[in-house]
Protein backbone atom coordinates (compact mmCIF):
# COMPACT_ATOMS: atom_id res chain seq x y z
CA UNK A 1 0.00 0.00 0.00
CA UNK A 2 1.52 3.34 -1.01
CA UNK A 3 2.30 5.90 1.65
CA UNK A 4 -0.47 8.37 2.33
CA UNK A 5 0.50 11.95 1.56
CA UNK A 6 -0.24 14.47 4.27
CA UNK A 7 1.72 17.38 2.83
CA UNK A 8 0.43 19.28 -0.17
CA UNK A 9 3.03 18.59 -2.89
CA UNK A 10 3.21 22.21 -4.08
CA UNK A 11 3.56 23.54 -0.53
CA UNK A 12 6.02 20.81 0.45
CA UNK A 13 8.27 21.28 -2.56
CA UNK A 14 8.22 25.05 -2.11
CA UNK A 15 9.15 24.68 1.58
CA UNK A 16 11.98 22.27 0.78
CA UNK A 17 13.30 24.54 -1.97
CA UNK A 18 13.19 27.67 0.20
CA UNK A 19 14.69 25.90 3.21
CA UNK A 20 17.58 24.62 1.08
CA UNK A 21 18.18 28.08 -0.36
CA UNK A 22 18.23 29.53 3.17
CA UNK A 23 20.66 26.84 4.34
CA UNK A 24 22.90 27.40 1.30
CA UNK A 25 23.02 31.11 2.10
CA UNK A 26 24.18 30.30 5.64
CA UNK A 27 20.83 30.99 7.28
CA UNK A 28 18.48 29.00 9.42
CA UNK A 29 15.07 28.32 7.87
CA UNK A 30 11.99 28.95 10.02
CA UNK A 31 10.92 25.80 11.87
CA UNK A 32 7.50 25.48 10.14
CA UNK A 33 9.16 25.71 6.72
CA UNK A 34 11.81 23.17 7.69
CA UNK A 35 9.16 20.80 9.07
CA UNK A 36 7.05 21.00 5.91
CA UNK A 37 10.05 20.47 3.62
CA UNK A 38 11.30 17.51 5.66
CA UNK A 39 7.90 15.83 5.77
CA UNK A 40 7.41 16.32 2.05
CA UNK A 41 10.81 14.77 1.24
CA UNK A 42 10.10 11.83 3.57
CA UNK A 43 6.73 11.29 1.90
CA UNK A 44 8.41 11.41 -1.51
CA UNK A 45 10.90 8.72 -0.42
CA UNK A 46 8.07 6.53 0.90
CA UNK A 47 6.02 6.99 -2.26
CA UNK A 48 8.91 5.91 -4.47
CA UNK A 49 10.18 3.05 -2.33
CA UNK A 50 7.20 1.62 -0.43
CA UNK A 51 7.75 -1.06 2.13
CA UNK A 52 8.52 -1.56 5.75
CA UNK A 53 12.02 -2.97 6.11
CA UNK A 54 13.85 0.32 6.80
CA UNK A 55 12.70 3.17 8.99
CA UNK A 56 14.01 6.63 8.08
CA UNK A 57 13.75 9.05 11.00
CA UNK A 58 14.19 12.82 11.01
CA UNK A 59 13.30 13.85 14.55
CA UNK A 60 11.23 15.66 15.56
CA UNK A 61 9.54 16.09 12.18
CA UNK A 62 8.78 12.61 10.96
CA UNK A 63 9.63 9.05 10.10
CA UNK A 64 8.67 6.72 7.27
CA UNK A 65 9.11 3.06 6.53
CA UNK A 66 10.51 2.22 3.12
CA UNK A 67 11.89 -0.58 0.95
CA UNK A 68 10.11 -3.85 0.40
CA UNK A 69 11.03 -6.71 2.67
CA UNK A 70 10.27 -7.81 6.20
CA UNK A 71 7.96 -5.35 7.89
CA UNK A 72 8.22 -4.57 11.58
CA UNK A 73 5.25 -3.61 13.70
CA UNK A 74 6.63 -3.32 17.23
CA UNK A 75 9.88 -2.24 18.79
CA UNK A 76 12.99 -1.24 16.90
CA UNK A 77 12.92 -2.10 13.19
CA UNK A 78 15.70 -4.27 11.71
CA UNK A 79 17.16 -1.28 9.85
CA UNK A 80 17.06 2.35 10.98
CA UNK A 81 18.44 5.50 9.39
CA UNK A 82 18.32 8.70 11.43
CA UNK A 83 19.54 12.23 10.79
CA UNK A 84 18.73 15.86 11.55
CA UNK A 85 16.46 17.94 9.33
CA UNK A 86 19.17 19.90 7.53
CA UNK A 87 21.12 16.75 6.69
CA UNK A 88 17.92 15.08 5.43
CA UNK A 89 17.10 17.95 3.08
CA UNK A 90 20.68 18.00 1.82
CA UNK A 91 20.80 14.26 1.07
CA UNK A 92 17.22 14.20 -0.23
CA UNK A 93 18.13 16.92 -2.72
CA UNK A 94 21.48 15.45 -3.72
CA UNK A 95 23.42 18.42 -2.36
CA UNK A 96 25.16 15.99 -0.01
CA UNK A 97 25.89 12.35 -0.82
CA UNK A 98 24.39 9.87 1.64
CA UNK A 99 27.69 8.05 2.15
CA UNK A 100 29.51 11.36 2.74
CA UNK A 101 26.94 12.38 5.35
CA UNK A 102 27.25 8.99 7.00
CA UNK A 103 31.07 9.16 7.00
CA UNK A 104 30.90 12.63 8.55
CA UNK A 105 28.76 11.30 11.39
CA UNK A 106 25.68 13.23 10.29
CA UNK A 107 23.71 10.02 9.69
CA UNK A 108 23.20 7.20 12.15
CA UNK A 109 22.40 3.97 10.32
CA UNK A 110 22.04 0.43 11.57
CA UNK A 111 20.95 -2.78 9.93
CA UNK A 112 21.96 -4.51 6.74
CA UNK A 113 19.55 -2.50 4.54
CA UNK A 114 20.30 0.94 5.99
CA UNK A 115 22.23 2.30 3.00
CA UNK A 116 20.03 4.79 1.10
CA UNK A 117 22.68 5.69 -1.49
CA UNK A 118 20.81 4.14 -4.42
CA UNK A 119 17.48 5.71 -3.39
CA UNK A 120 18.60 9.33 -3.25
CA UNK A 121 18.09 12.03 -4.28
CA UNK A 122 14.30 12.23 -4.22
CA UNK A 123 14.38 15.99 -4.72
CA UNK A 124 16.53 17.15 -7.60
CA UNK A 125 17.55 20.42 -9.23
CA UNK A 126 16.07 21.54 -12.53
CA UNK A 127 18.07 23.33 -15.23
CA UNK A 128 17.74 26.60 -13.31
CA UNK A 129 19.07 24.98 -10.12
CA UNK A 130 15.70 24.94 -8.36
CA UNK A 131 14.79 21.92 -6.25
CA UNK A 132 12.07 19.79 -7.84
CA UNK A 133 10.54 16.42 -7.10
CA UNK A 134 12.73 13.98 -8.99
C-alpha positions as a Markdown table, in Angstrom:
| # | Residue | x | y | z |
|---|---|---|---|---|
| 1 | Unk | 0.0 | 0.0 | 0.0 |
| 2 | Unk | 1.5 | 3.3 | -1.0 |
| 3 | Unk | 2.3 | 5.9 | 1.7 |
| 4 | Unk | -0.5 | 8.4 | 2.3 |
| 5 | Unk | 0.5 | 11.9 | 1.6 |
| 6 | Unk | -0.2 | 14.5 | 4.3 |
| 7 | Unk | 1.7 | 17.4 | 2.8 |
| 8 | Unk | 0.4 | 19.3 | -0.2 |
| 9 | Unk | 3.0 | 18.6 | -2.9 |
| 10 | Unk | 3.2 | 22.2 | -4.1 |
| 11 | Unk | 3.6 | 23.5 | -0.5 |
| 12 | Unk | 6.0 | 20.8 | 0.4 |
| 13 | Unk | 8.3 | 21.3 | -2.6 |
| 14 | Unk | 8.2 | 25.1 | -2.1 |
| 15 | Unk | 9.1 | 24.7 | 1.6 |
| 16 | Unk | 12.0 | 22.3 | 0.8 |
| 17 | Unk | 13.3 | 24.5 | -2.0 |
| 18 | Unk | 13.2 | 27.7 | 0.2 |
| 19 | Unk | 14.7 | 25.9 | 3.2 |
| 20 | Unk | 17.6 | 24.6 | 1.1 |
| 21 | Unk | 18.2 | 28.1 | -0.4 |
| 22 | Unk | 18.2 | 29.5 | 3.2 |
| 23 | Unk | 20.7 | 26.8 | 4.3 |
| 24 | Unk | 22.9 | 27.4 | 1.3 |
| 25 | Unk | 23.0 | 31.1 | 2.1 |
| 26 | Unk | 24.2 | 30.3 | 5.6 |
| 27 | Unk | 20.8 | 31.0 | 7.3 |
| 28 | Unk | 18.5 | 29.0 | 9.4 |
| 29 | Unk | 15.1 | 28.3 | 7.9 |
| 30 | Unk | 12.0 | 29.0 | 10.0 |
| 31 | Unk | 10.9 | 25.8 | 11.9 |
| 32 | Unk | 7.5 | 25.5 | 10.1 |
| 33 | Unk | 9.2 | 25.7 | 6.7 |
| 34 | Unk | 11.8 | 23.2 | 7.7 |
| 35 | Unk | 9.2 | 20.8 | 9.1 |
| 36 | Unk | 7.0 | 21.0 | 5.9 |
| 37 | Unk | 10.0 | 20.5 | 3.6 |
| 38 | Unk | 11.3 | 17.5 | 5.7 |
| 39 | Unk | 7.9 | 15.8 | 5.8 |
| 40 | Unk | 7.4 | 16.3 | 2.0 |
| 41 | Unk | 10.8 | 14.8 | 1.2 |
| 42 | Unk | 10.1 | 11.8 | 3.6 |
| 43 | Unk | 6.7 | 11.3 | 1.9 |
| 44 | Unk | 8.4 | 11.4 | -1.5 |
| 45 | Unk | 10.9 | 8.7 | -0.4 |
| 46 | Unk | 8.1 | 6.5 | 0.9 |
| 47 | Unk | 6.0 | 7.0 | -2.3 |
| 48 | Unk | 8.9 | 5.9 | -4.5 |
| 49 | Unk | 10.2 | 3.1 | -2.3 |
| 50 | Unk | 7.2 | 1.6 | -0.4 |
| 51 | Unk | 7.7 | -1.1 | 2.1 |
| 52 | Unk | 8.5 | -1.6 | 5.7 |
| 53 | Unk | 12.0 | -3.0 | 6.1 |
| 54 | Unk | 13.9 | 0.3 | 6.8 |
| 55 | Unk | 12.7 | 3.2 | 9.0 |
| 56 | Unk | 14.0 | 6.6 | 8.1 |
| 57 | Unk | 13.8 | 9.0 | 11.0 |
| 58 | Unk | 14.2 | 12.8 | 11.0 |
| 59 | Unk | 13.3 | 13.8 | 14.6 |
| 60 | Unk | 11.2 | 15.7 | 15.6 |
| 61 | Unk | 9.5 | 16.1 | 12.2 |
| 62 | Unk | 8.8 | 12.6 | 11.0 |
| 63 | Unk | 9.6 | 9.0 | 10.1 |
| 64 | Unk | 8.7 | 6.7 | 7.3 |
| 65 | Unk | 9.1 | 3.1 | 6.5 |
| 66 | Unk | 10.5 | 2.2 | 3.1 |
| 67 | Unk | 11.9 | -0.6 | 1.0 |
| 68 | Unk | 10.1 | -3.9 | 0.4 |
| 69 | Unk | 11.0 | -6.7 | 2.7 |
| 70 | Unk | 10.3 | -7.8 | 6.2 |
| 71 | Unk | 8.0 | -5.3 | 7.9 |
| 72 | Unk | 8.2 | -4.6 | 11.6 |
| 73 | Unk | 5.2 | -3.6 | 13.7 |
| 74 | Unk | 6.6 | -3.3 | 17.2 |
| 75 | Unk | 9.9 | -2.2 | 18.8 |
| 76 | Unk | 13.0 | -1.2 | 16.9 |
| 77 | Unk | 12.9 | -2.1 | 13.2 |
| 78 | Unk | 15.7 | -4.3 | 11.7 |
| 79 | Unk | 17.2 | -1.3 | 9.9 |
| 80 | Unk | 17.1 | 2.3 | 11.0 |
| 81 | Unk | 18.4 | 5.5 | 9.4 |
| 82 | Unk | 18.3 | 8.7 | 11.4 |
| 83 | Unk | 19.5 | 12.2 | 10.8 |
| 84 | Unk | 18.7 | 15.9 | 11.6 |
| 85 | Unk | 16.5 | 17.9 | 9.3 |
| 86 | Unk | 19.2 | 19.9 | 7.5 |
| 87 | Unk | 21.1 | 16.8 | 6.7 |
| 88 | Unk | 17.9 | 15.1 | 5.4 |
| 89 | Unk | 17.1 | 17.9 | 3.1 |
| 90 | Unk | 20.7 | 18.0 | 1.8 |
| 91 | Unk | 20.8 | 14.3 | 1.1 |
| 92 | Unk | 17.2 | 14.2 | -0.2 |
| 93 | Unk | 18.1 | 16.9 | -2.7 |
| 94 | Unk | 21.5 | 15.4 | -3.7 |
| 95 | Unk | 23.4 | 18.4 | -2.4 |
| 96 | Unk | 25.2 | 16.0 | 0.0 |
| 97 | Unk | 25.9 | 12.4 | -0.8 |
| 98 | Unk | 24.4 | 9.9 | 1.6 |
| 99 | Unk | 27.7 | 8.1 | 2.1 |
| 100 | Unk | 29.5 | 11.4 | 2.7 |
| 101 | Unk | 26.9 | 12.4 | 5.4 |
| 102 | Unk | 27.3 | 9.0 | 7.0 |
| 103 | Unk | 31.1 | 9.2 | 7.0 |
| 104 | Unk | 30.9 | 12.6 | 8.5 |
| 105 | Unk | 28.8 | 11.3 | 11.4 |
| 106 | Unk | 25.7 | 13.2 | 10.3 |
| 107 | Unk | 23.7 | 10.0 | 9.7 |
| 108 | Unk | 23.2 | 7.2 | 12.1 |
| 109 | Unk | 22.4 | 4.0 | 10.3 |
| 110 | Unk | 22.0 | 0.4 | 11.6 |
| 111 | Unk | 20.9 | -2.8 | 9.9 |
| 112 | Unk | 22.0 | -4.5 | 6.7 |
| 113 | Unk | 19.6 | -2.5 | 4.5 |
| 114 | Unk | 20.3 | 0.9 | 6.0 |
| 115 | Unk | 22.2 | 2.3 | 3.0 |
| 116 | Unk | 20.0 | 4.8 | 1.1 |
| 117 | Unk | 22.7 | 5.7 | -1.5 |
| 118 | Unk | 20.8 | 4.1 | -4.4 |
| 119 | Unk | 17.5 | 5.7 | -3.4 |
| 120 | Unk | 18.6 | 9.3 | -3.2 |
| 121 | Unk | 18.1 | 12.0 | -4.3 |
| 122 | Unk | 14.3 | 12.2 | -4.2 |
| 123 | Unk | 14.4 | 16.0 | -4.7 |
| 124 | Unk | 16.5 | 17.2 | -7.6 |
| 125 | Unk | 17.6 | 20.4 | -9.2 |
| 126 | Unk | 16.1 | 21.5 | -12.5 |
| 127 | Unk | 18.1 | 23.3 | -15.2 |
| 128 | Unk | 17.7 | 26.6 | -13.3 |
| 129 | Unk | 19.1 | 25.0 | -10.1 |
| 130 | Unk | 15.7 | 24.9 | -8.4 |
| 131 | Unk | 14.8 | 21.9 | -6.2 |
| 132 | Unk | 12.1 | 19.8 | -7.8 |
| 133 | Unk | 10.5 | 16.4 | -7.1 |
| 134 | Unk | 12.7 | 14.0 | -9.0 |
